Short mmCIF file of C-alpha atoms and ligand atoms in Angstrom, two decimals:
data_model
loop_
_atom_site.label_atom_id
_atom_site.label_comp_id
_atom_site.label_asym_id
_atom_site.label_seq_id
_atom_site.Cartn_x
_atom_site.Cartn_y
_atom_site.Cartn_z
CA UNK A 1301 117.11 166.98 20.98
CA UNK A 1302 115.30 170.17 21.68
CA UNK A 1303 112.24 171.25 20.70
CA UNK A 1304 112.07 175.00 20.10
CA UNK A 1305 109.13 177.24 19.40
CA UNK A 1306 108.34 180.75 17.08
CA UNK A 1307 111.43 179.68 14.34
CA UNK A 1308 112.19 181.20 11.25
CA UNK A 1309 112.48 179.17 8.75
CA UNK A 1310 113.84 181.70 6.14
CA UNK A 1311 117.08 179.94 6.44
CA UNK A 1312 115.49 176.47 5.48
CA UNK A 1313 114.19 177.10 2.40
CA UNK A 1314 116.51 178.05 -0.62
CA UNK A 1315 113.22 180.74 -1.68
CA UNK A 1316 114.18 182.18 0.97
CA UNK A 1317 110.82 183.18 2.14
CA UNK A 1318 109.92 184.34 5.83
CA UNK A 1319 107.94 182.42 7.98
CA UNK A 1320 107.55 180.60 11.61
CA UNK A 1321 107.62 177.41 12.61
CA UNK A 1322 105.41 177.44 15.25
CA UNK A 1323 107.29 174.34 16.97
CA UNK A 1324 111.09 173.03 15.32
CA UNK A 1325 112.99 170.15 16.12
CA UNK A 1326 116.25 169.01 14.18
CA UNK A 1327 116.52 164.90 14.46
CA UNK A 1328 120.20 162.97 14.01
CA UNK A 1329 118.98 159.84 14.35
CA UNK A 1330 115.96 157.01 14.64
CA UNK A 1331 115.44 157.31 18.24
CA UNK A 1332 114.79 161.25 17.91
CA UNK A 1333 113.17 160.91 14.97
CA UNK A 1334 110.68 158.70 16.73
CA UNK A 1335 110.53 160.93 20.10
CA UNK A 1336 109.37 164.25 17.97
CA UNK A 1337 107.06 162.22 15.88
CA UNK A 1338 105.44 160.83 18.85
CA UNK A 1339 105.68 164.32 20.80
CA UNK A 1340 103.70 165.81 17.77
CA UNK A 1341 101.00 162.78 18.40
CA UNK A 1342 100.47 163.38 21.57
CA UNK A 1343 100.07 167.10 21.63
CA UNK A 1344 97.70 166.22 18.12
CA UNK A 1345 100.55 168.98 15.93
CA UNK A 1346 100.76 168.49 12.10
CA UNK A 1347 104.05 167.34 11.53
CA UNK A 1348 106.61 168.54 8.21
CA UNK A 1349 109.66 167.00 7.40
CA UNK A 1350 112.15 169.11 6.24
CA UNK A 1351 115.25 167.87 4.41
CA UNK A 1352 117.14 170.83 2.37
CA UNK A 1353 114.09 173.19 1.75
CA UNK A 1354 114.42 173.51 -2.07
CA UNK A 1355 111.33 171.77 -3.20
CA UNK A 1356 108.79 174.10 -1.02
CA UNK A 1357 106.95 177.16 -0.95
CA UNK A 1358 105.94 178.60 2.39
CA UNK A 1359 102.77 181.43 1.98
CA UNK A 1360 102.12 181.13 5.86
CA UNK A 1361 103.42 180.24 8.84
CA UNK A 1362 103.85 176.71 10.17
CA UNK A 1363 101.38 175.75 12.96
CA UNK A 1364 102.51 172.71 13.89
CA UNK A 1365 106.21 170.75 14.33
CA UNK A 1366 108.81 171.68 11.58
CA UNK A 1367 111.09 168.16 11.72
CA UNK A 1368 114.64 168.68 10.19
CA UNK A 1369 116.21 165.34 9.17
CA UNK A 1370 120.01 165.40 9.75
CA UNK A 1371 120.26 161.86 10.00
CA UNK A 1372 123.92 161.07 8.58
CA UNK A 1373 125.68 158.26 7.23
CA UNK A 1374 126.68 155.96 4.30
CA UNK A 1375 127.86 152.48 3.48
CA UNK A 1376 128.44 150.12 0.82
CA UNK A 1377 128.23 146.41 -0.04
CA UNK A 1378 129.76 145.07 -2.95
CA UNK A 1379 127.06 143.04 -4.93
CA UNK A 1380 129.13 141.20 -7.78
CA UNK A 1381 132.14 142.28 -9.90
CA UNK A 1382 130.06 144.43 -11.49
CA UNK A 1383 127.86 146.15 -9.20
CA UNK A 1384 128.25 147.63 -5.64
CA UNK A 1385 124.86 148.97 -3.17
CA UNK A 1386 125.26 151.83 -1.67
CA UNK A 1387 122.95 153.30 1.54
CA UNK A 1388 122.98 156.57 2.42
CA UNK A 1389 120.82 158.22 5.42
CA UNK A 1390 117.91 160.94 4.89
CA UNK A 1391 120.03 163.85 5.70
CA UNK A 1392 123.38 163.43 3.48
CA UNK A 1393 123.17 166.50 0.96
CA UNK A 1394 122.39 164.86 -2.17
CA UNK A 1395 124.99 166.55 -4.32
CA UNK A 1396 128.08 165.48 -1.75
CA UNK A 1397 126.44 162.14 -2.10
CA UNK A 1398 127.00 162.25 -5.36
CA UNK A 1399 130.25 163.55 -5.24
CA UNK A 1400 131.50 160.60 -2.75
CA UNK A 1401 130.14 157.87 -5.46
CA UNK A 1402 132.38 159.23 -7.88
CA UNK A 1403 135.44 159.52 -5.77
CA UNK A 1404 135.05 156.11 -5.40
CA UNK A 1405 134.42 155.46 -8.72
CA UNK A 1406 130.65 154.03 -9.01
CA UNK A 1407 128.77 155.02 -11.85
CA UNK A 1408 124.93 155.77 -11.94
CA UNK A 1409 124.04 159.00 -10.55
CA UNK A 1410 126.47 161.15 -12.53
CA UNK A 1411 123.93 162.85 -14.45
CA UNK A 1412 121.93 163.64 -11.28
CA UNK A 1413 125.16 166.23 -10.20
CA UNK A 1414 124.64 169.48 -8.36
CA UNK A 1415 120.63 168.48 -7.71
CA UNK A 1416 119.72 170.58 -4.29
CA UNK A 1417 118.23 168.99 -1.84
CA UNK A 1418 119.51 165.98 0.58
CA UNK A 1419 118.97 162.23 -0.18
CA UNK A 1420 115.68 161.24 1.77
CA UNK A 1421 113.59 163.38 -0.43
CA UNK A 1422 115.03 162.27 -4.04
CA UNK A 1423 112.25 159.55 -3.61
CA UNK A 1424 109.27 161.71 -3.14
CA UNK A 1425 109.57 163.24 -7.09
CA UNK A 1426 111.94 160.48 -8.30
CA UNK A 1427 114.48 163.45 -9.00
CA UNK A 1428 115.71 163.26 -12.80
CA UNK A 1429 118.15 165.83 -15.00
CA UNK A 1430 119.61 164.44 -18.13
CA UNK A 1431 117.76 161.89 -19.05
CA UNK A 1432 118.66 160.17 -15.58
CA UNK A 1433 115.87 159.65 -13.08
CA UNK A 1434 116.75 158.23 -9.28
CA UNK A 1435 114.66 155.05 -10.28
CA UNK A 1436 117.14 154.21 -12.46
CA UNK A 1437 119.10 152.95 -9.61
CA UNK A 1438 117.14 153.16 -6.86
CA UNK A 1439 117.06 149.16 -5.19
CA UNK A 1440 114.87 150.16 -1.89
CA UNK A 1441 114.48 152.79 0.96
CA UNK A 1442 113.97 152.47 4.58
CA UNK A 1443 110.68 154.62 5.63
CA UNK A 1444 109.11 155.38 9.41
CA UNK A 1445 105.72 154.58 9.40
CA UNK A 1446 104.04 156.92 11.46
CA UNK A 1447 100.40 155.30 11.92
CA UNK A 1448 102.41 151.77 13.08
CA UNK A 1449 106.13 153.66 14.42
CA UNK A 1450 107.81 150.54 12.36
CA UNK A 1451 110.59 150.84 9.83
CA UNK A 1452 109.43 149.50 6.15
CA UNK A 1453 111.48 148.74 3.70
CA UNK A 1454 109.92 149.46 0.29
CA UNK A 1455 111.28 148.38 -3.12
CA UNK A 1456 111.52 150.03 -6.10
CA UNK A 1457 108.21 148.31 -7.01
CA UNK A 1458 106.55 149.55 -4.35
CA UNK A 1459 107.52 153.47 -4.78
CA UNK A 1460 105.65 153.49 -8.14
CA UNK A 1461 107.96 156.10 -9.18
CA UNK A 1462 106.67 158.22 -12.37
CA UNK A 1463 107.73 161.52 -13.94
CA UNK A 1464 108.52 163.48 -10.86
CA UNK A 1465 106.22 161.55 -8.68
CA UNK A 1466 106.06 158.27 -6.73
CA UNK A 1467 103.72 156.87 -3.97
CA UNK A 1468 105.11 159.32 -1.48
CA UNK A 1469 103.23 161.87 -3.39
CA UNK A 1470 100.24 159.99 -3.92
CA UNK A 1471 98.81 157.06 -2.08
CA UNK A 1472 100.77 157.40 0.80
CA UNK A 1473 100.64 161.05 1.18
CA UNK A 1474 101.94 161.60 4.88
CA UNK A 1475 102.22 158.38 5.73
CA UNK A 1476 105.96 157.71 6.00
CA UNK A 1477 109.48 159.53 6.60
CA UNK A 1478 112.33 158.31 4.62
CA UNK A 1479 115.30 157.40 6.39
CA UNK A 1480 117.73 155.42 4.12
CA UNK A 1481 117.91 154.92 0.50
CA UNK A 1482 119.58 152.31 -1.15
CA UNK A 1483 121.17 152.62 -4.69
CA UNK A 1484 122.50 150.14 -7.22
CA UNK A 1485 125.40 151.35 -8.69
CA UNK A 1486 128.48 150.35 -11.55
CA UNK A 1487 131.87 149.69 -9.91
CA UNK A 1488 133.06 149.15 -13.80
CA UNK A 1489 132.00 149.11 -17.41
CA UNK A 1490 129.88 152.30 -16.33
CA UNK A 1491 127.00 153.02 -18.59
CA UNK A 1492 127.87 156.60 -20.20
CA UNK A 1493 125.26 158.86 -21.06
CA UNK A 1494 125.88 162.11 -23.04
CA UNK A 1495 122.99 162.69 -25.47
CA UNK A 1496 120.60 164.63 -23.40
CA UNK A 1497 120.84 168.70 -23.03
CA UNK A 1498 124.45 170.38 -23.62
CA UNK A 1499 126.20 167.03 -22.34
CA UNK A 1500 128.00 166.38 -25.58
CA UNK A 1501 128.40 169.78 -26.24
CA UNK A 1502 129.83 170.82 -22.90
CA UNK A 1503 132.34 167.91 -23.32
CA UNK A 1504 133.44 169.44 -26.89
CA UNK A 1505 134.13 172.28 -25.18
CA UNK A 1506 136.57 170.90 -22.19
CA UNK A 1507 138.28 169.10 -25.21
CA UNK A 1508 137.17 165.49 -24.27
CA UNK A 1509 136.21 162.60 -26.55
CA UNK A 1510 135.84 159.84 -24.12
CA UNK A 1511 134.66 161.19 -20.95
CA UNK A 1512 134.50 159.24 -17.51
CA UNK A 1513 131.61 159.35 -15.34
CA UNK A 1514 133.75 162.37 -13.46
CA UNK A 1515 134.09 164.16 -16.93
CA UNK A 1516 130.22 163.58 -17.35
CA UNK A 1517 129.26 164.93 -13.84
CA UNK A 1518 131.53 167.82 -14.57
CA UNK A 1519 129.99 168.56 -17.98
CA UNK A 1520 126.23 168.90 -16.03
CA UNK A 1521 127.87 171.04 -13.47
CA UNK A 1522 128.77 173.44 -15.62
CA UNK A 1523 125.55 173.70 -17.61
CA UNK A 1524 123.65 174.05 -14.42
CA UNK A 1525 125.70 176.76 -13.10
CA UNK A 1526 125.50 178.32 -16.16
CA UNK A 1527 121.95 178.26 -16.81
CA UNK A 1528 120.37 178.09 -13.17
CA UNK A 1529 120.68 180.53 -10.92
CA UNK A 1530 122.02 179.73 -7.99
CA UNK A 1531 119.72 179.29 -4.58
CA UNK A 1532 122.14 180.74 -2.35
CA UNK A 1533 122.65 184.14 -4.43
CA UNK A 1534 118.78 184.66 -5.65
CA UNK A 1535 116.06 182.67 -3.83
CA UNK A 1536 114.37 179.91 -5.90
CA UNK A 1537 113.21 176.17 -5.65
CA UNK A 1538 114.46 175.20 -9.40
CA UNK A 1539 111.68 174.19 -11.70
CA UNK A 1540 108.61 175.73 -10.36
CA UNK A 1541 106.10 173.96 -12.77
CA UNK A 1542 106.23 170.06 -14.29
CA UNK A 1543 106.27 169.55 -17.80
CA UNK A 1544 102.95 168.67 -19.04
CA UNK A 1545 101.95 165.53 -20.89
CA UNK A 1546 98.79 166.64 -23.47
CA UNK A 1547 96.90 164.29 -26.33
CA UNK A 1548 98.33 163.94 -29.32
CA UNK A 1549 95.63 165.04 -30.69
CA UNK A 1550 95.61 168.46 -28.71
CA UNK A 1551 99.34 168.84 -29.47
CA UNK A 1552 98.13 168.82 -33.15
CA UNK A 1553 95.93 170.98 -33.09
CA UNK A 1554 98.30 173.52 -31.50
CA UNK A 1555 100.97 172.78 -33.85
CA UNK A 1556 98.92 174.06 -36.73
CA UNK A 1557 98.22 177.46 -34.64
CA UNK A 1558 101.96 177.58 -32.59
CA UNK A 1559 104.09 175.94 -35.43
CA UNK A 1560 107.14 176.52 -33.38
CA UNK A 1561 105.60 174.71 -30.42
CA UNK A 1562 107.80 171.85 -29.02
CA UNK A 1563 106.70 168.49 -27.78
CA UNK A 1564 107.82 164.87 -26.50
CA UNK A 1565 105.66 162.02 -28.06
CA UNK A 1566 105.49 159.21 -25.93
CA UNK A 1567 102.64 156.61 -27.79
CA UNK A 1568 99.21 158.76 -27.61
CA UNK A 1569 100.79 161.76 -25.18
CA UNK A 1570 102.99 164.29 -25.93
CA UNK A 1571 105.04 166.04 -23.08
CA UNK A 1572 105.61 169.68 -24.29
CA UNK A 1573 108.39 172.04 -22.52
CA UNK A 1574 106.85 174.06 -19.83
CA UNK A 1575 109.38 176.67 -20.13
CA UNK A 1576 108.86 176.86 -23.70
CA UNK A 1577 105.01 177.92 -23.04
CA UNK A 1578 106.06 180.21 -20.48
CA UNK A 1579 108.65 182.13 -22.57
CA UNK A 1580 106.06 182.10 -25.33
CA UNK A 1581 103.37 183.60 -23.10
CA UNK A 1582 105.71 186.38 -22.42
CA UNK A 1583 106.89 185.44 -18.93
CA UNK A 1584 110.91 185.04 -19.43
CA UNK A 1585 112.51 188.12 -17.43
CA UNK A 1586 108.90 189.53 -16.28
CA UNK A 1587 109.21 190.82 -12.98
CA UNK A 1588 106.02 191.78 -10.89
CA UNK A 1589 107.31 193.52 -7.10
CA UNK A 1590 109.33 191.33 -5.79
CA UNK A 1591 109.24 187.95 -8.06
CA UNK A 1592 110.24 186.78 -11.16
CA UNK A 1593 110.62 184.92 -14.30
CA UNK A 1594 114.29 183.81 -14.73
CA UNK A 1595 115.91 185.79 -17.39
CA UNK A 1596 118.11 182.38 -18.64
CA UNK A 1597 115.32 179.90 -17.97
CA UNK A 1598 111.30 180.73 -17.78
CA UNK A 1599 111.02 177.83 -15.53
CA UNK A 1600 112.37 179.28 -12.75
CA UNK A 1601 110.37 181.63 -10.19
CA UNK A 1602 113.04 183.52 -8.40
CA UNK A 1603 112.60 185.74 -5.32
CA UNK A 1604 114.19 188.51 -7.62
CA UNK A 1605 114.93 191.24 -4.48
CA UNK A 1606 114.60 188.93 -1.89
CA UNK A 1607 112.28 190.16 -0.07
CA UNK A 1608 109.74 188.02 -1.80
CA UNK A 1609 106.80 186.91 0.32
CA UNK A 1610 105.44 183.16 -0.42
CA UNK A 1611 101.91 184.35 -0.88
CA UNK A 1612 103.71 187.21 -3.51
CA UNK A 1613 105.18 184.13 -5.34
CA UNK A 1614 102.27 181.74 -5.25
CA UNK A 1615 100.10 184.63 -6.70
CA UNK A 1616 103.19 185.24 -9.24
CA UNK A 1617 102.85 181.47 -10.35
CA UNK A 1618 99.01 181.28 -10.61
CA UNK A 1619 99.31 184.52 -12.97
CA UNK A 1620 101.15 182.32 -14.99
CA UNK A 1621 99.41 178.87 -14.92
CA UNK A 1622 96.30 181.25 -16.43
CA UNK A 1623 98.38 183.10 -18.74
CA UNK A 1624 99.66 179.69 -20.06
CA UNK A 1625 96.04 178.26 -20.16
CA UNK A 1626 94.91 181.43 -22.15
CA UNK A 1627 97.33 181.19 -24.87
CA UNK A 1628 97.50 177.44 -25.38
CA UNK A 1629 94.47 175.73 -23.45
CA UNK A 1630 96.87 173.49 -21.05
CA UNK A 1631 96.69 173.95 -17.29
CA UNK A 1632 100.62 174.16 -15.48
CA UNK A 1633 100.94 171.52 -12.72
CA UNK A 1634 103.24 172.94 -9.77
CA UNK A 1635 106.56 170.88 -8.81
CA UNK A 1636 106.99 172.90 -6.09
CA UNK A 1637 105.20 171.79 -2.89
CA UNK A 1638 102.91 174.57 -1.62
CA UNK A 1639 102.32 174.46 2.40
C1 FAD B 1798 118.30 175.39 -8.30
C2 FAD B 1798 117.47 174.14 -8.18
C3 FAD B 1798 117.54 173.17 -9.17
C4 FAD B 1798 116.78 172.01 -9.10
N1 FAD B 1798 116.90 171.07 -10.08
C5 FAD B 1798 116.18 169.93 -10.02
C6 FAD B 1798 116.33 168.93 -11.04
O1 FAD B 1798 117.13 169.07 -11.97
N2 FAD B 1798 115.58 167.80 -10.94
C7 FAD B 1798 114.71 167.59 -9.89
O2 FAD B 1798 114.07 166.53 -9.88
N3 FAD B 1798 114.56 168.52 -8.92
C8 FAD B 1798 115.27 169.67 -8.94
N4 FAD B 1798 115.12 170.63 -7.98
C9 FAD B 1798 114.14 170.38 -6.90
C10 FAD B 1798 114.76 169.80 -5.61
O3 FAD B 1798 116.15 169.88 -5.64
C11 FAD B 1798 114.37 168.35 -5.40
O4 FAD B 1798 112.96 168.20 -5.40
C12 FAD B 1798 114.91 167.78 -4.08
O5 FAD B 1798 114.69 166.39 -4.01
C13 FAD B 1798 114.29 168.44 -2.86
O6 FAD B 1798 115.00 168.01 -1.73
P1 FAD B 1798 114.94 168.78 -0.37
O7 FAD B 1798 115.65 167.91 0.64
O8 FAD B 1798 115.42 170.16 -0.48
O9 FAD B 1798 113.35 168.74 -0.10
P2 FAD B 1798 112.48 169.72 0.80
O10 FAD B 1798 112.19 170.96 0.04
O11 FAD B 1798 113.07 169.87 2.16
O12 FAD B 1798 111.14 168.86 0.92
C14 FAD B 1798 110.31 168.65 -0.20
C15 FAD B 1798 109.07 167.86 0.24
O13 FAD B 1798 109.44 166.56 0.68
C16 FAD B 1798 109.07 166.33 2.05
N5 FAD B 1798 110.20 165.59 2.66
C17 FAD B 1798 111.49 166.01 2.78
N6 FAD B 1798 112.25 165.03 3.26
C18 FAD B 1798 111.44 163.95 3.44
C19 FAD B 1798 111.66 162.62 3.93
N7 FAD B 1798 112.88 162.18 4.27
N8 FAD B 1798 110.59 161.77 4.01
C20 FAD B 1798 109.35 162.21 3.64
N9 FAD B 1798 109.08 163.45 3.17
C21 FAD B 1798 110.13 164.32 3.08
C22 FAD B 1798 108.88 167.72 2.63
O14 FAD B 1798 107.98 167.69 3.72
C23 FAD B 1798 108.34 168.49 1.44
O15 FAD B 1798 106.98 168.25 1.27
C24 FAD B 1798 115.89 171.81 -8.01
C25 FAD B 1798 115.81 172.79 -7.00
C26 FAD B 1798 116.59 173.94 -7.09
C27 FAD B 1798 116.51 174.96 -5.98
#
């Protein structure tokens, strides 16, 4: 393993935003993982792991050690007739993951098809798309510990996993690096789900009634590629904001001003659509220099010539979040992690 200096990491993040990693390092296994981790101790460097870039925002350069995780592998253990676990190491591309559970025929994940992003991030925001979250079927995940240098296994318990957020997010911020997660998964009598988004409707449309967990996955590939632009053509980290949860009694009020507002009521909260209040607050398709609004889905922040600084796109989103706060009096979260 080498350790380089002065990188660009404009090729590391799906944005596809400039800026230097002031030390890099690209780890294939435990025992490198642990040398650069304990290289960055010594020499007292901030450390950031880096799986497939497309949940972060750089607005400056990195002064400390960029560590890529390519660790690779997967295997399986058949639980019961039913049921089959299936490991797969922090640097598998979460998509071809995917893909290899359904070409051997374990159902789960499905719904979770064409994500970005590799597998030993999907625990830090508990990844979810159509009505599917990784907790679902996550069993446990092997983490470095990088106060102790021990592996920890942590169960699904442990991870505390919420609405695109978990412990790694939280409590222990910085703490660990993910290096295997485990997954539960059907080897029969899959449970099929089609009633979220354009599932059912996609399915109409490719002329089938009782779709496999194949026919499913292909159904939310081809709403995603048709709605979602695509990282590798215009730079862009998917959702840049988190849906957020207001009162009920807050969402009332609204409705009676915004009849046409939309919301989620879950007991006294109601989770409203944050590209809804974006499109609403005139944002869909606005361009500002170099950064915009997607055209197909307010949601997105895309780096619209590509030549997009981070700082240009962090000031794009904050124009937003106080846009949105104007109009409706609720205050945009970002998904995106900001460094
Ligand atoms: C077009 C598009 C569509 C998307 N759609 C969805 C969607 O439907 N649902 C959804 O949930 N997300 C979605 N995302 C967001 C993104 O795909 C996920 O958040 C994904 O899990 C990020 O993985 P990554 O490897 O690229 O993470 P990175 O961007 O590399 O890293 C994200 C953060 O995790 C940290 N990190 C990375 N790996 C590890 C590790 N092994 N251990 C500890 N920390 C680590 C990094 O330091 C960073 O802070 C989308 C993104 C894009 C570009």
């Amino acid at each position: 393993m080498k350790i380089q200096e002065n990188i660009s990491l404009k090729n590391y993040n799906t944005f596809g935003v400039e800026a230097k990693a002031h030390y890099f390092a690209e780890v294939h296994d435990l025992h490198e993982l642990k040398y650069a981790t304990k290289f960055a101790k010594i020499n007292h460097f901030k450390i950031l792991f880096l799986g497939g870039g497309s949940n972060l925002l750089f607005t400056q350069d990195f002064d400390g050690l960029v560590i890529k995780l390519n660790l690779k592998g997967i295997s399986e253990e058949i639980l019961d007739e039913n049921h089959v676990l299936v490991s797969a190491k922090a640097g598998e591309n979460w998509h071809e993951f995917v893909l290899f559970t359904l070409s051997k025929n374990y159902g789960g994940l499905e719904n979770l098809s064409l994500i970005p992003g590799n597998v030993g991030t999907c625990p830090i925001q508990n990844i979810g798309a159509y009505g599917t979250e990784i907790k679902d079927h996550f069993v446990s995940c092997k983490a470095l510990n990088l106060e102790t240098s021990e592996i920890e296994e942590l169960s699904l318990e442990d991870c505390k996993f919420g609405y695109r957020d978990s412990i790694f997010k939280t409590s222990a911020k910085g703490k660990y690096v993910i290096v295997e997660v485990t997954f539960k998964l059907t080897t029969q009598n899959h449970h099929i789900k089609t009633e979220y988004g354009a599932i059912s409707t996609e399915l109409k449309n490719l002329g089938i009634e009782n779709p496999t967990i194949q026919e499913v996955s292909k159904a939310v590939i081809n709403i995603r590629q048709s709605k979602l632009p695509n990282p590798a053509e215009i730079g862009n980290a998917g959702s840049f904001f988190k849906n957020p949860s207001i009162p009920l009694a807050q969402f009332e009020n609204l409705k009676e001003k915004f009849s046409e507002i939309q919301g989620y009521a879950n007991g006294d909260w109601v989770k409203v659509p944050a590209g809804w209040l974006i499109e609403n607050a005139g944002w869909k398709g606005k361009q500002i220099g170099n950064v915009a609004s997607h055209k197909l889905q307010a949601l997105v922040i895309i780096n619209a010539t590509g030549n997009a600084s981070g700082k240009e796109i962090y000031d794009f989103s904050t124009q937003i979040i106080d846009s949105v706060k104007e109009k409706y009096g609720i205050e945009l979260e970002r998904e995106v992690n900001i460094l």
